[in-house]
mmCIF file of C-alpha atoms and ligand atoms in Angstrom:
data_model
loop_
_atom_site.group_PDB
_atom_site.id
_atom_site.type_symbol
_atom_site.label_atom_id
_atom_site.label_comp_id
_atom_site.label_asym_id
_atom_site.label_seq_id
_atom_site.Cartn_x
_atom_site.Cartn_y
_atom_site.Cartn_z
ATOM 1 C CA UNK A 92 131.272 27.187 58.505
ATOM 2 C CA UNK A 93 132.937 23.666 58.110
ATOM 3 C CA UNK A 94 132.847 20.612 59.391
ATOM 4 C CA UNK A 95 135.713 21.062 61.693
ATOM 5 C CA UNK A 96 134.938 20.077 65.421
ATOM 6 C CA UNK A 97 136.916 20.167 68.767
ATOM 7 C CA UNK A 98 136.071 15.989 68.724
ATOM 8 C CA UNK A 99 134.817 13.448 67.159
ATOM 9 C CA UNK A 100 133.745 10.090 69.185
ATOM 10 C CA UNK A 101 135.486 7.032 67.847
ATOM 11 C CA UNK A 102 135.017 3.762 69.329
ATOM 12 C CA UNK A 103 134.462 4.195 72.507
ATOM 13 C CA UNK A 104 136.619 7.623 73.251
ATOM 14 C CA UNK A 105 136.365 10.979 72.116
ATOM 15 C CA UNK A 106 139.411 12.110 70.047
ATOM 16 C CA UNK A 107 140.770 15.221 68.662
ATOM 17 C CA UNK A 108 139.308 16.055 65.276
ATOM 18 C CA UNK A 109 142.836 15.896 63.512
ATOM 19 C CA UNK A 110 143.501 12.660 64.764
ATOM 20 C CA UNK A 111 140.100 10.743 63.816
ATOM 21 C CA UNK A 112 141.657 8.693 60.871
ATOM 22 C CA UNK A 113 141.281 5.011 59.745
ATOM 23 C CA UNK A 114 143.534 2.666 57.848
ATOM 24 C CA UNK A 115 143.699 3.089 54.079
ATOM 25 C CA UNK A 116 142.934 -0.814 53.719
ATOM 26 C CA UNK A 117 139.348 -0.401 55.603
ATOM 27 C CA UNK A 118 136.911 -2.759 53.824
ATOM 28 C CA UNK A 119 134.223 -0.366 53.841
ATOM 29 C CA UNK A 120 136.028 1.876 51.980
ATOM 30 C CA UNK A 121 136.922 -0.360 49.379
ATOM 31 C CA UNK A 122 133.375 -1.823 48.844
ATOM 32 C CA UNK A 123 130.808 0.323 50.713
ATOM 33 C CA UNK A 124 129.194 -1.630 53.156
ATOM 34 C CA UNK A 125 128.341 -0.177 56.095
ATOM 35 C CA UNK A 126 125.906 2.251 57.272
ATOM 36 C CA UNK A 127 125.132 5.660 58.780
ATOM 37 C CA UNK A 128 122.525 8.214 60.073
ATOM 38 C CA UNK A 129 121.814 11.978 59.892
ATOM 39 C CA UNK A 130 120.560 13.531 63.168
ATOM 40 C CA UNK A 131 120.114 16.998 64.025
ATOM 41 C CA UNK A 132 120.479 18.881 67.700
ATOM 42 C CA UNK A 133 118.354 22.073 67.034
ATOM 43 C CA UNK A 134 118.602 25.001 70.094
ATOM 44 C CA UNK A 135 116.122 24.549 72.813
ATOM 45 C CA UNK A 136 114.542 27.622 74.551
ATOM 46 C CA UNK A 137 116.741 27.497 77.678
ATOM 47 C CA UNK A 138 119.542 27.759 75.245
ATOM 48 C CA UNK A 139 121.066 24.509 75.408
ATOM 49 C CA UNK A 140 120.591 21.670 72.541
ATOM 50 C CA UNK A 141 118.131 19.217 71.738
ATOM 51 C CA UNK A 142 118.451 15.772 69.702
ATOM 52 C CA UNK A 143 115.249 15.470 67.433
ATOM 53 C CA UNK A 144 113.840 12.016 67.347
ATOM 54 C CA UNK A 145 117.672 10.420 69.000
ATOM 55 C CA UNK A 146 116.157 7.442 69.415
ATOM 56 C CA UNK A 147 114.367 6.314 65.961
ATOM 57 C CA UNK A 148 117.996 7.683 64.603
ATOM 58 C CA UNK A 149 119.369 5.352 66.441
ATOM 59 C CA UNK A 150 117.074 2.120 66.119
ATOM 60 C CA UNK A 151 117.460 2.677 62.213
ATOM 61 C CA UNK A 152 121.114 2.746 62.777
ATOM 62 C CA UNK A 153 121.212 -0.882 64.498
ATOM 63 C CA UNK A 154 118.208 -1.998 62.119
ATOM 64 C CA UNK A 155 120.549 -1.103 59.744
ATOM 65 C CA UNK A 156 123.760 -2.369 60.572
ATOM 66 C CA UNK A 157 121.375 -5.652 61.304
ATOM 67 C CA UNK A 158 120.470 -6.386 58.175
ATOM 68 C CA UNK A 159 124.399 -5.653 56.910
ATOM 69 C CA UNK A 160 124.962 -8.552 59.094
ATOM 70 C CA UNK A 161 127.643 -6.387 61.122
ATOM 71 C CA UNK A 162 127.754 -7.404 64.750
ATOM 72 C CA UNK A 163 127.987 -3.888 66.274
ATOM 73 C CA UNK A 164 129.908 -4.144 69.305
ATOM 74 C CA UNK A 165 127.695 -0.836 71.087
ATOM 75 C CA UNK A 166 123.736 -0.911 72.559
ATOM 76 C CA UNK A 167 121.578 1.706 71.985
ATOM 77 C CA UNK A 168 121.703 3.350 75.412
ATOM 78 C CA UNK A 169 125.689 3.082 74.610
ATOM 79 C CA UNK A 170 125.408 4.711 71.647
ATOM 80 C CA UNK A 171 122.603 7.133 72.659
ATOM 81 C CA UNK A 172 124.743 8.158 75.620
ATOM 82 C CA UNK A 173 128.166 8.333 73.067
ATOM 83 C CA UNK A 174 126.333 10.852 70.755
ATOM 84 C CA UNK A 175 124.772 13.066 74.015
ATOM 85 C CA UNK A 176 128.588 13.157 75.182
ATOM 86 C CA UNK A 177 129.927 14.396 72.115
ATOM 87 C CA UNK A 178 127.515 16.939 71.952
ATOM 88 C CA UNK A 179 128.530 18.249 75.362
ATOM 89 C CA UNK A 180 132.090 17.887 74.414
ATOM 90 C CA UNK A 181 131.770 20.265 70.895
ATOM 91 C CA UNK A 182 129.000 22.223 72.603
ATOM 92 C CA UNK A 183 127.300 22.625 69.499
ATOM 93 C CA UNK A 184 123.482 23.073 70.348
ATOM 94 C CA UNK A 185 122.738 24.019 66.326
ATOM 95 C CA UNK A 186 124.364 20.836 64.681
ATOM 96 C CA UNK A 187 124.394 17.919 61.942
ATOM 97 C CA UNK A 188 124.985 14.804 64.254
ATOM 98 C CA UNK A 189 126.815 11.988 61.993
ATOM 99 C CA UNK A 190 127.008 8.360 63.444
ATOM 100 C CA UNK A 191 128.731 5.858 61.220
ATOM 101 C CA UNK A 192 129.750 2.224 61.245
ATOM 102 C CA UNK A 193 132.013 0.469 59.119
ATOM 103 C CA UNK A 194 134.126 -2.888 59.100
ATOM 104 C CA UNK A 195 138.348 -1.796 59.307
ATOM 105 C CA UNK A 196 141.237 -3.107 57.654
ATOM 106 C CA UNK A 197 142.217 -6.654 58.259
ATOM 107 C CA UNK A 198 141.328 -8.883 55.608
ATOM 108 C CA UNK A 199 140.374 -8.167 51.512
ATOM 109 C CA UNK A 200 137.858 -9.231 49.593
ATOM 110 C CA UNK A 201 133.925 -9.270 49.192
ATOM 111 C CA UNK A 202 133.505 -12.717 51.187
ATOM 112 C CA UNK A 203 136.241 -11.530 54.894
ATOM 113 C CA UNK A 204 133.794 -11.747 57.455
ATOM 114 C CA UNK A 205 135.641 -11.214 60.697
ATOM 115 C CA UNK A 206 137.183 -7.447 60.095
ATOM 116 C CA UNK A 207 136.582 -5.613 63.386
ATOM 117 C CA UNK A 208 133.630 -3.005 63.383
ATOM 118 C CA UNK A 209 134.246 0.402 63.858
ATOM 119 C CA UNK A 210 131.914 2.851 64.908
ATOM 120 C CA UNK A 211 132.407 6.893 64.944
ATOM 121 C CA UNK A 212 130.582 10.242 65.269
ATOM 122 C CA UNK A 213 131.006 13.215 64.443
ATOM 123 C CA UNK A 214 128.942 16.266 64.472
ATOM 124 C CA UNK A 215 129.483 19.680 62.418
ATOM 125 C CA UNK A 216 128.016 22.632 61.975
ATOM 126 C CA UNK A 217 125.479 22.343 58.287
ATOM 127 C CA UNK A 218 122.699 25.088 57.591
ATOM 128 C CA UNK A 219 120.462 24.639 55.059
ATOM 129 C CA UNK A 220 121.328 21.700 53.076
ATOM 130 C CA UNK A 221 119.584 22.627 49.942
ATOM 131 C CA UNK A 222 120.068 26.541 50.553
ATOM 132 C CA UNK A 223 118.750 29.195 52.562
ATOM 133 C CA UNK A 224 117.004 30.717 49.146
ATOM 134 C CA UNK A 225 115.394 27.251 48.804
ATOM 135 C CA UNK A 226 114.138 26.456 51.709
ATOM 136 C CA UNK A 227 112.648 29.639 51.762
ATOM 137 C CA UNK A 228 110.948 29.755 47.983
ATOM 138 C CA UNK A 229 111.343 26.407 46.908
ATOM 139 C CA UNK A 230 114.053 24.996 44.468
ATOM 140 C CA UNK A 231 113.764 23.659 41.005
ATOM 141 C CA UNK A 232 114.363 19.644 40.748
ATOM 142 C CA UNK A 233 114.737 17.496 37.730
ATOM 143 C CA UNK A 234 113.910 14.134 36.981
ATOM 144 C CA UNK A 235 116.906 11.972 36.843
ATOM 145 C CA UNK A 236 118.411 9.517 34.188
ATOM 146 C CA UNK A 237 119.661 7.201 37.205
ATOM 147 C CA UNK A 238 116.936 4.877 38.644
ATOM 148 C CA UNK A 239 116.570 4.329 42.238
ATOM 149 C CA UNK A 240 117.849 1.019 43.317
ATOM 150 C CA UNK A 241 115.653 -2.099 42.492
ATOM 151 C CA UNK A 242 113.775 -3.135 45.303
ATOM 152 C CA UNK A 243 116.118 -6.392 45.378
ATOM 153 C CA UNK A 244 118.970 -5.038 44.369
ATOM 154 C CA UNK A 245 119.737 -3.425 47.825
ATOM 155 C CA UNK A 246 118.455 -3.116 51.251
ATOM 156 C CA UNK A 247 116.601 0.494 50.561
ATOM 157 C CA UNK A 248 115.072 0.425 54.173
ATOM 158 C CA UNK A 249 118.965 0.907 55.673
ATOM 159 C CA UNK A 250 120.967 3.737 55.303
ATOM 160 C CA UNK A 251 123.694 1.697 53.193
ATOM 161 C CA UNK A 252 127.115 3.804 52.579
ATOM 162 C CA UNK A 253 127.202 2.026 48.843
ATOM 163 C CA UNK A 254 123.649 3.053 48.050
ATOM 164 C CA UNK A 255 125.023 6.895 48.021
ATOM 165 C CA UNK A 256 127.025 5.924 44.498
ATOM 166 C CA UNK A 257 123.592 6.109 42.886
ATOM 167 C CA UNK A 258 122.348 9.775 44.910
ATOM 168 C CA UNK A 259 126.019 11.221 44.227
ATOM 169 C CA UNK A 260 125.471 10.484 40.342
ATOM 170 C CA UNK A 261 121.969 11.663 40.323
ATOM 171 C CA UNK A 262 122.304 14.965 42.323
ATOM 172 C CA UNK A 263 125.525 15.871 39.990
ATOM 173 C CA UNK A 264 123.773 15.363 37.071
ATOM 174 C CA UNK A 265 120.929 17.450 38.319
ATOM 175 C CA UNK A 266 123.194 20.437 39.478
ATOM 176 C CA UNK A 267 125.488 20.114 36.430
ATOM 177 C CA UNK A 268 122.335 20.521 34.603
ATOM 178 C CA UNK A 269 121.068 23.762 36.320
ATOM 179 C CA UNK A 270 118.907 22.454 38.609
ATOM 180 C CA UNK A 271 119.155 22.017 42.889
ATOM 181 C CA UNK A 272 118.100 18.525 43.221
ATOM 182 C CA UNK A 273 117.573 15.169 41.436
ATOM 183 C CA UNK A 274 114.023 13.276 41.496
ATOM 184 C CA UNK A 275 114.574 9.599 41.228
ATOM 185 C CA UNK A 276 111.591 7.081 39.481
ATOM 186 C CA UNK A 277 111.893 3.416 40.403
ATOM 187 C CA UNK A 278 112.493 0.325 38.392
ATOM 188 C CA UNK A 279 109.072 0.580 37.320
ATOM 189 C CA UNK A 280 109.167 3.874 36.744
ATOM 190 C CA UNK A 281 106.899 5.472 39.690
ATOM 191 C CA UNK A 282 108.307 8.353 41.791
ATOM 192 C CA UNK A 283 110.723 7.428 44.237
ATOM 193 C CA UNK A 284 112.305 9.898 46.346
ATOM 194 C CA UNK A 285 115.167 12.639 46.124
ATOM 195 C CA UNK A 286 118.707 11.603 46.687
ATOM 196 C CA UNK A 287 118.777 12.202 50.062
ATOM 197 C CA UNK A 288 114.621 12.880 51.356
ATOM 198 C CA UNK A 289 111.504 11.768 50.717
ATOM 199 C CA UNK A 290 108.450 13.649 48.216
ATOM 200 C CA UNK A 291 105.150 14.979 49.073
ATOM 201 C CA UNK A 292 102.930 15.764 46.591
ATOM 202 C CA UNK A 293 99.258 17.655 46.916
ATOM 203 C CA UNK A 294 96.504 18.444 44.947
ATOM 204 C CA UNK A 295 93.517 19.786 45.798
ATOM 205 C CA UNK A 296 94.353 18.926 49.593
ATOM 206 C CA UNK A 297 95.162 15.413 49.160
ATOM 207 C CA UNK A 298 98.483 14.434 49.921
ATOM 208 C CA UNK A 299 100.463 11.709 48.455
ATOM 209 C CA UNK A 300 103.874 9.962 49.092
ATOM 210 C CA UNK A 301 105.353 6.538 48.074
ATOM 211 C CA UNK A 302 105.259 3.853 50.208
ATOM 212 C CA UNK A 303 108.298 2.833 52.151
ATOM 213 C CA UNK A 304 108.826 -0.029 49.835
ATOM 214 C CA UNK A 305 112.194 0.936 47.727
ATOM 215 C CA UNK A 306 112.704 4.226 49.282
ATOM 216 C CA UNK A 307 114.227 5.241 52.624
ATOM 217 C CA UNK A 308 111.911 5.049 55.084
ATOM 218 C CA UNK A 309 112.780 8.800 56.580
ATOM 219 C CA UNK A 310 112.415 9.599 60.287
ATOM 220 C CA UNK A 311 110.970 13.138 58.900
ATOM 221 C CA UNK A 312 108.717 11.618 56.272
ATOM 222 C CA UNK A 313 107.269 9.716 59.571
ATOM 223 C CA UNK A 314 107.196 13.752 61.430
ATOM 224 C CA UNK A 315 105.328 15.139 58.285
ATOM 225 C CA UNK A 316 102.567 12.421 57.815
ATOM 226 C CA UNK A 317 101.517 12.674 61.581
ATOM 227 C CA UNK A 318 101.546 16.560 61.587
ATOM 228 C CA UNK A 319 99.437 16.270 58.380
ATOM 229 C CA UNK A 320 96.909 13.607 60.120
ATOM 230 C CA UNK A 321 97.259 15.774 63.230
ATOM 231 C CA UNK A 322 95.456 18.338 61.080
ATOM 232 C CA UNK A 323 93.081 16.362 59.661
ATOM 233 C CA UNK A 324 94.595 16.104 56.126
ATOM 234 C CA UNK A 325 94.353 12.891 54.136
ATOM 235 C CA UNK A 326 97.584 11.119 53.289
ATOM 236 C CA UNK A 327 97.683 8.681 50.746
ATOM 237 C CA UNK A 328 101.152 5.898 50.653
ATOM 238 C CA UNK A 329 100.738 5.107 47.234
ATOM 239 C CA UNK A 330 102.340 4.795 43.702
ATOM 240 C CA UNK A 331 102.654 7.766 41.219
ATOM 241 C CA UNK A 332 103.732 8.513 38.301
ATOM 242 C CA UNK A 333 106.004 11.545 37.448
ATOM 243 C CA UNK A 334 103.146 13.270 35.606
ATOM 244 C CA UNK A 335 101.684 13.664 39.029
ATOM 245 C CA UNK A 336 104.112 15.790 40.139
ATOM 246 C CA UNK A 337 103.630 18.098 36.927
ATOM 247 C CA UNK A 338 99.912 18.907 38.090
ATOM 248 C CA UNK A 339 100.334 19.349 41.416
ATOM 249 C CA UNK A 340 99.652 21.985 43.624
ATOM 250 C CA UNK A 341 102.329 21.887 46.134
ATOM 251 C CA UNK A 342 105.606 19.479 45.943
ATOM 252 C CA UNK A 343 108.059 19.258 48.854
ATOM 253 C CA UNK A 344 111.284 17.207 50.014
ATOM 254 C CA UNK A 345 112.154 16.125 53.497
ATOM 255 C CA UNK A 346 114.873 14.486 55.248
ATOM 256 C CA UNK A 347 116.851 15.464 58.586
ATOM 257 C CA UNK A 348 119.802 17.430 56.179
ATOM 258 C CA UNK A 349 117.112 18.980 54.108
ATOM 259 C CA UNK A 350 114.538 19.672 56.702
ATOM 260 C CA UNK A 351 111.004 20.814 54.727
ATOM 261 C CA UNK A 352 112.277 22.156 51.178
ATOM 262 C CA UNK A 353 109.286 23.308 48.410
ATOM 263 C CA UNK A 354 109.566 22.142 45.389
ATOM 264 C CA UNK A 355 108.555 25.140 42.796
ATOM 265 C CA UNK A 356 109.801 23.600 39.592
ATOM 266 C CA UNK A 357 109.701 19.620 38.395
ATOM 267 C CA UNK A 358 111.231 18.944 34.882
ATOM 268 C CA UNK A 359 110.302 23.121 33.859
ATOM 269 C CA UNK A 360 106.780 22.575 34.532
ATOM 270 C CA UNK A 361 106.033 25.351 37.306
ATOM 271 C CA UNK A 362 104.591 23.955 40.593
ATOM 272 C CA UNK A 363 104.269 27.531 42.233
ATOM 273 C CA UNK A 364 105.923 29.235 45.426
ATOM 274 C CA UNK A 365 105.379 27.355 48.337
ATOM 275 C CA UNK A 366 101.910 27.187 49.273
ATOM 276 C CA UNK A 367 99.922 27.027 52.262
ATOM 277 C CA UNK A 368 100.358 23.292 53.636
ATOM 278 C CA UNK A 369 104.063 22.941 52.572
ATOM 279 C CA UNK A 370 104.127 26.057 54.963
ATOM 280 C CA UNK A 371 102.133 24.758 57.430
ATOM 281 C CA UNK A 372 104.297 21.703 57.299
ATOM 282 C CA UNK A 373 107.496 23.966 57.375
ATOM 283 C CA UNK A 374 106.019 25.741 60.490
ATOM 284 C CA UNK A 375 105.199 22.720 62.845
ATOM 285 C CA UNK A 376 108.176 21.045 61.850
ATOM 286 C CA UNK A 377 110.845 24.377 62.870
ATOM 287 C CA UNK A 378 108.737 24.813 65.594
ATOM 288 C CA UNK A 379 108.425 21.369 66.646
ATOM 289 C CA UNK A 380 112.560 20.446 66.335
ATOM 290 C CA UNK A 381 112.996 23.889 68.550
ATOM 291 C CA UNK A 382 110.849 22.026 71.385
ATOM 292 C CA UNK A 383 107.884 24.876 70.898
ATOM 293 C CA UNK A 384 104.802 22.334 69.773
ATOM 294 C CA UNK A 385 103.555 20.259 73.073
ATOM 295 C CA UNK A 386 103.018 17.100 71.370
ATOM 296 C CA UNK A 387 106.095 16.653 69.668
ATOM 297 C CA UNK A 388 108.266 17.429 72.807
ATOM 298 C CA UNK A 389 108.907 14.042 74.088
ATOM 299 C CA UNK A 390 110.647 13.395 70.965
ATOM 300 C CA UNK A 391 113.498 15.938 71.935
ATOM 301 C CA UNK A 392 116.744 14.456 74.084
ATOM 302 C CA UNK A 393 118.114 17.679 76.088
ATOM 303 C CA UNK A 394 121.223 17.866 76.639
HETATM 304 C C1 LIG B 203 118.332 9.816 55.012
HETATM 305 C C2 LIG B 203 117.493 9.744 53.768
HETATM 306 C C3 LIG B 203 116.196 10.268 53.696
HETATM 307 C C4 LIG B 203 115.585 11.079 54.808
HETATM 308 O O1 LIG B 203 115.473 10.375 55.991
HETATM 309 P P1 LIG B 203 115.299 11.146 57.380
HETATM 310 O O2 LIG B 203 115.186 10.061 58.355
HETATM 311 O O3 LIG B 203 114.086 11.959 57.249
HETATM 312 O O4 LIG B 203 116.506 11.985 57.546
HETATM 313 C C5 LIG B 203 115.469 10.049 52.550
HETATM 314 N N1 LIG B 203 115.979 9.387 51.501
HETATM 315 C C6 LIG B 203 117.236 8.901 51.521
HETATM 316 C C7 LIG B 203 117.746 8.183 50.336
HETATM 317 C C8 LIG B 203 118.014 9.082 52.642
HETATM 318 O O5 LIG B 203 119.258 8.616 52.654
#
C-alpha cells in the first residue's frame, strides 16, 4: 500500500502520477495558504465505488478557498465531475480522494495577489488512518502542549494547508510520547478537537461535542450527530473541559481519514473498550458509507 496511482487530475487533465509536479517557487508552498479536502469512495454492493457525502466535500472546498480569497477557476459540477473521472481512471472503488488548491509560482511575497490557482487531485489507497488495532479497541490519546488555533488567529471553519503546522506538531509530540493521537484544548482551554477529527464524549447517555466555533466543522461530525438524533440520543454542542473527558463513559474521534476511532485512554485515565454507542455509531457509519442504511443512501455518488 502507497499512495502511488495510475493518475492524478491536475488542472483540468488527468496526468501520469510521475509527472504531477509543481514549480519549486509555488507560493503556497512557501507560506501555506491554500486549502484541501479528504473524501473517501468506499465499495458499493454491485462492486463498483461510491463517493460519501461528494458534495458537502466539495462545498467546503469552495467555502474554503472563498474565504482564502482565491478565485478558483473550476464550479462545483466541474470539480464534482473532475474527481468522479479520476476515480474511473485509477479504478479505485476503496480509496482516500485528495482535492487540493493552491496559488503557483509567479510572484514572492505575503502581499502577490495575482499568482495563478492551481487545483489537483489525487486519490490513493489509505486503510485505517489511526490503525486497524485502534479502530477496532480504541487508542490511547494525550492531551497536547500545542493549543488549537485562536478563534481569530485563523479561519478554523476551512481546511487551511498552514493550519496543519499546528496538528503535525501536536500529533508528533503525542506519538513521540507513546501515545496514537493528540487532544487539542483551545485558547481558553476547553476541548477542541484531535489533529485531524472531531471528539465525542458520553456519559450516562448524553453526548457532548464542541461547537463548530474554533474547530473544523467535519462532514462526519455532521454524519454522527444525525445518526445519534436518528436514535433518539441527546446531543449537546457545548464547551468542556478536559476533566470531562477523564469521567466519561465512552470517548471517540471522527473525521473522513479516521472514520469512527474509540478513545480507551485520555491523559492515563482509562475510558474503557469501546462501548455500546461508539459501536453503534461505528456500525451505522461502515454500513452507511458501504450504501447498506436507506436513509443515508442519497448521500453516496456511484460511480
Ligand atoms: C478534516 C478535519 C476534521 C474532520 O472533518 P471531516 O469532514 O469529518 O473529514 C476534523 N478536524 C480537523 C482539524 C480536520 O482537518
Amino acid at each position: 500500500m502507497g499512495i502511488e496511482s495510475k493518475s492524478i487530475w491536475m488542472d483540468g487533465k488527468l496526468v501520469p502520477y510521475e509527472d504531477a509536479k509543481i514549480h519549486v517557487l509555488s507560493h503556497t508552498l512557501h507560506y501555506g495558504l491554500g486549502v484541501f479536502e479528504g473524501i473517501r469512495s468506499y465499495p458499493q454492493a454491485n462492486g463498483r465505488g461510491g463517493v460519501f457525502k461528494l458534495d458537502e466535500h466539495l462545498r467546503r472546498l469552495l467555502d474554503s478557498a472563498k474565504m482564502c480569497r482565491m478565485d478558483v477557476p473550476w464550479t462545483h459540477a466541474q470539480l464534482k465531475e473532475a474527481v468522479v473521472q479520476t476515480l474511473r481512471e485509477n479504478d479505485m472503488p476503496d480509496c482516500y480522494i485528495r482535492p487540493i488548491i493552491f496559488f503557483g509560482a509567479g510572484k514572492m511575497g505575503l502581499g502577490a495577489r495575482d499568482n495563478p490557482v492551481h487545483c489537483a487531485i489525487a486519490v490513493w489507497d489509505w486503510g485505517k488512518y489511526l490503525g486497524d488495532e485502534g479502530i477496532r479497541n480504541g487508542i490511547r490519546v494525550q492531551t497536547s502542549t500545542f493549543t488549537r488555533h485562536h478563534v481569530n488567529s485563523n479561519l478554523q471553519r476551512a481546511k487551511v494547508i498552514g493550519h496543519y503546522v499546528n496538528s503535525v506538531l501536536a500529533r508528533y509530540e503525542a506519538v513521540e510520547n507513546g501515545y496514537d493521537e493528540a487532544i487539542m484544548l483551545d485558547g481558553a482551554g476547553y476541548v477542541a478537537e484531535g489533529t485531524g477529527e472531531n471528539l465525542f464524549a458520553c456519559r450516562d447517555g448524553v453526548v457532548k461535542t464542541p461547537p463548530v466555533v474554533n474547530i473544523l466543522g467535519g462532514i462526519t461530525r455532521r454524519t454522527v450527530i444525525d445518526v445519534l438524533k436518528h436514535d433518539g440520543i441527546q446531543v449537546h454542542e457545548m464547551h468542556f473541559g478536559r476533566d470531562a473527558l477523564y469521567v466519561a463513559d465512552e470517548v471517540f474521534l471522527s473525521g473522513t481519514a479516521a472514520e469512527i476511532t474509540p478513545v480507551r485512554e485520555v491523559d492515563r485515565r482509562a475510558v474503557g473498550v469501546p462501548g455500546p454507542l461508539t459501536r453503534r455509531v461505528q456500525d451505522v457509519y461502515n454500513r452507511g458509507v458501504h450504501g447498506e442504511v436507506d436513509w443515508l443512501r442519497p448521500f453516496i455518488t456511484n460511480w
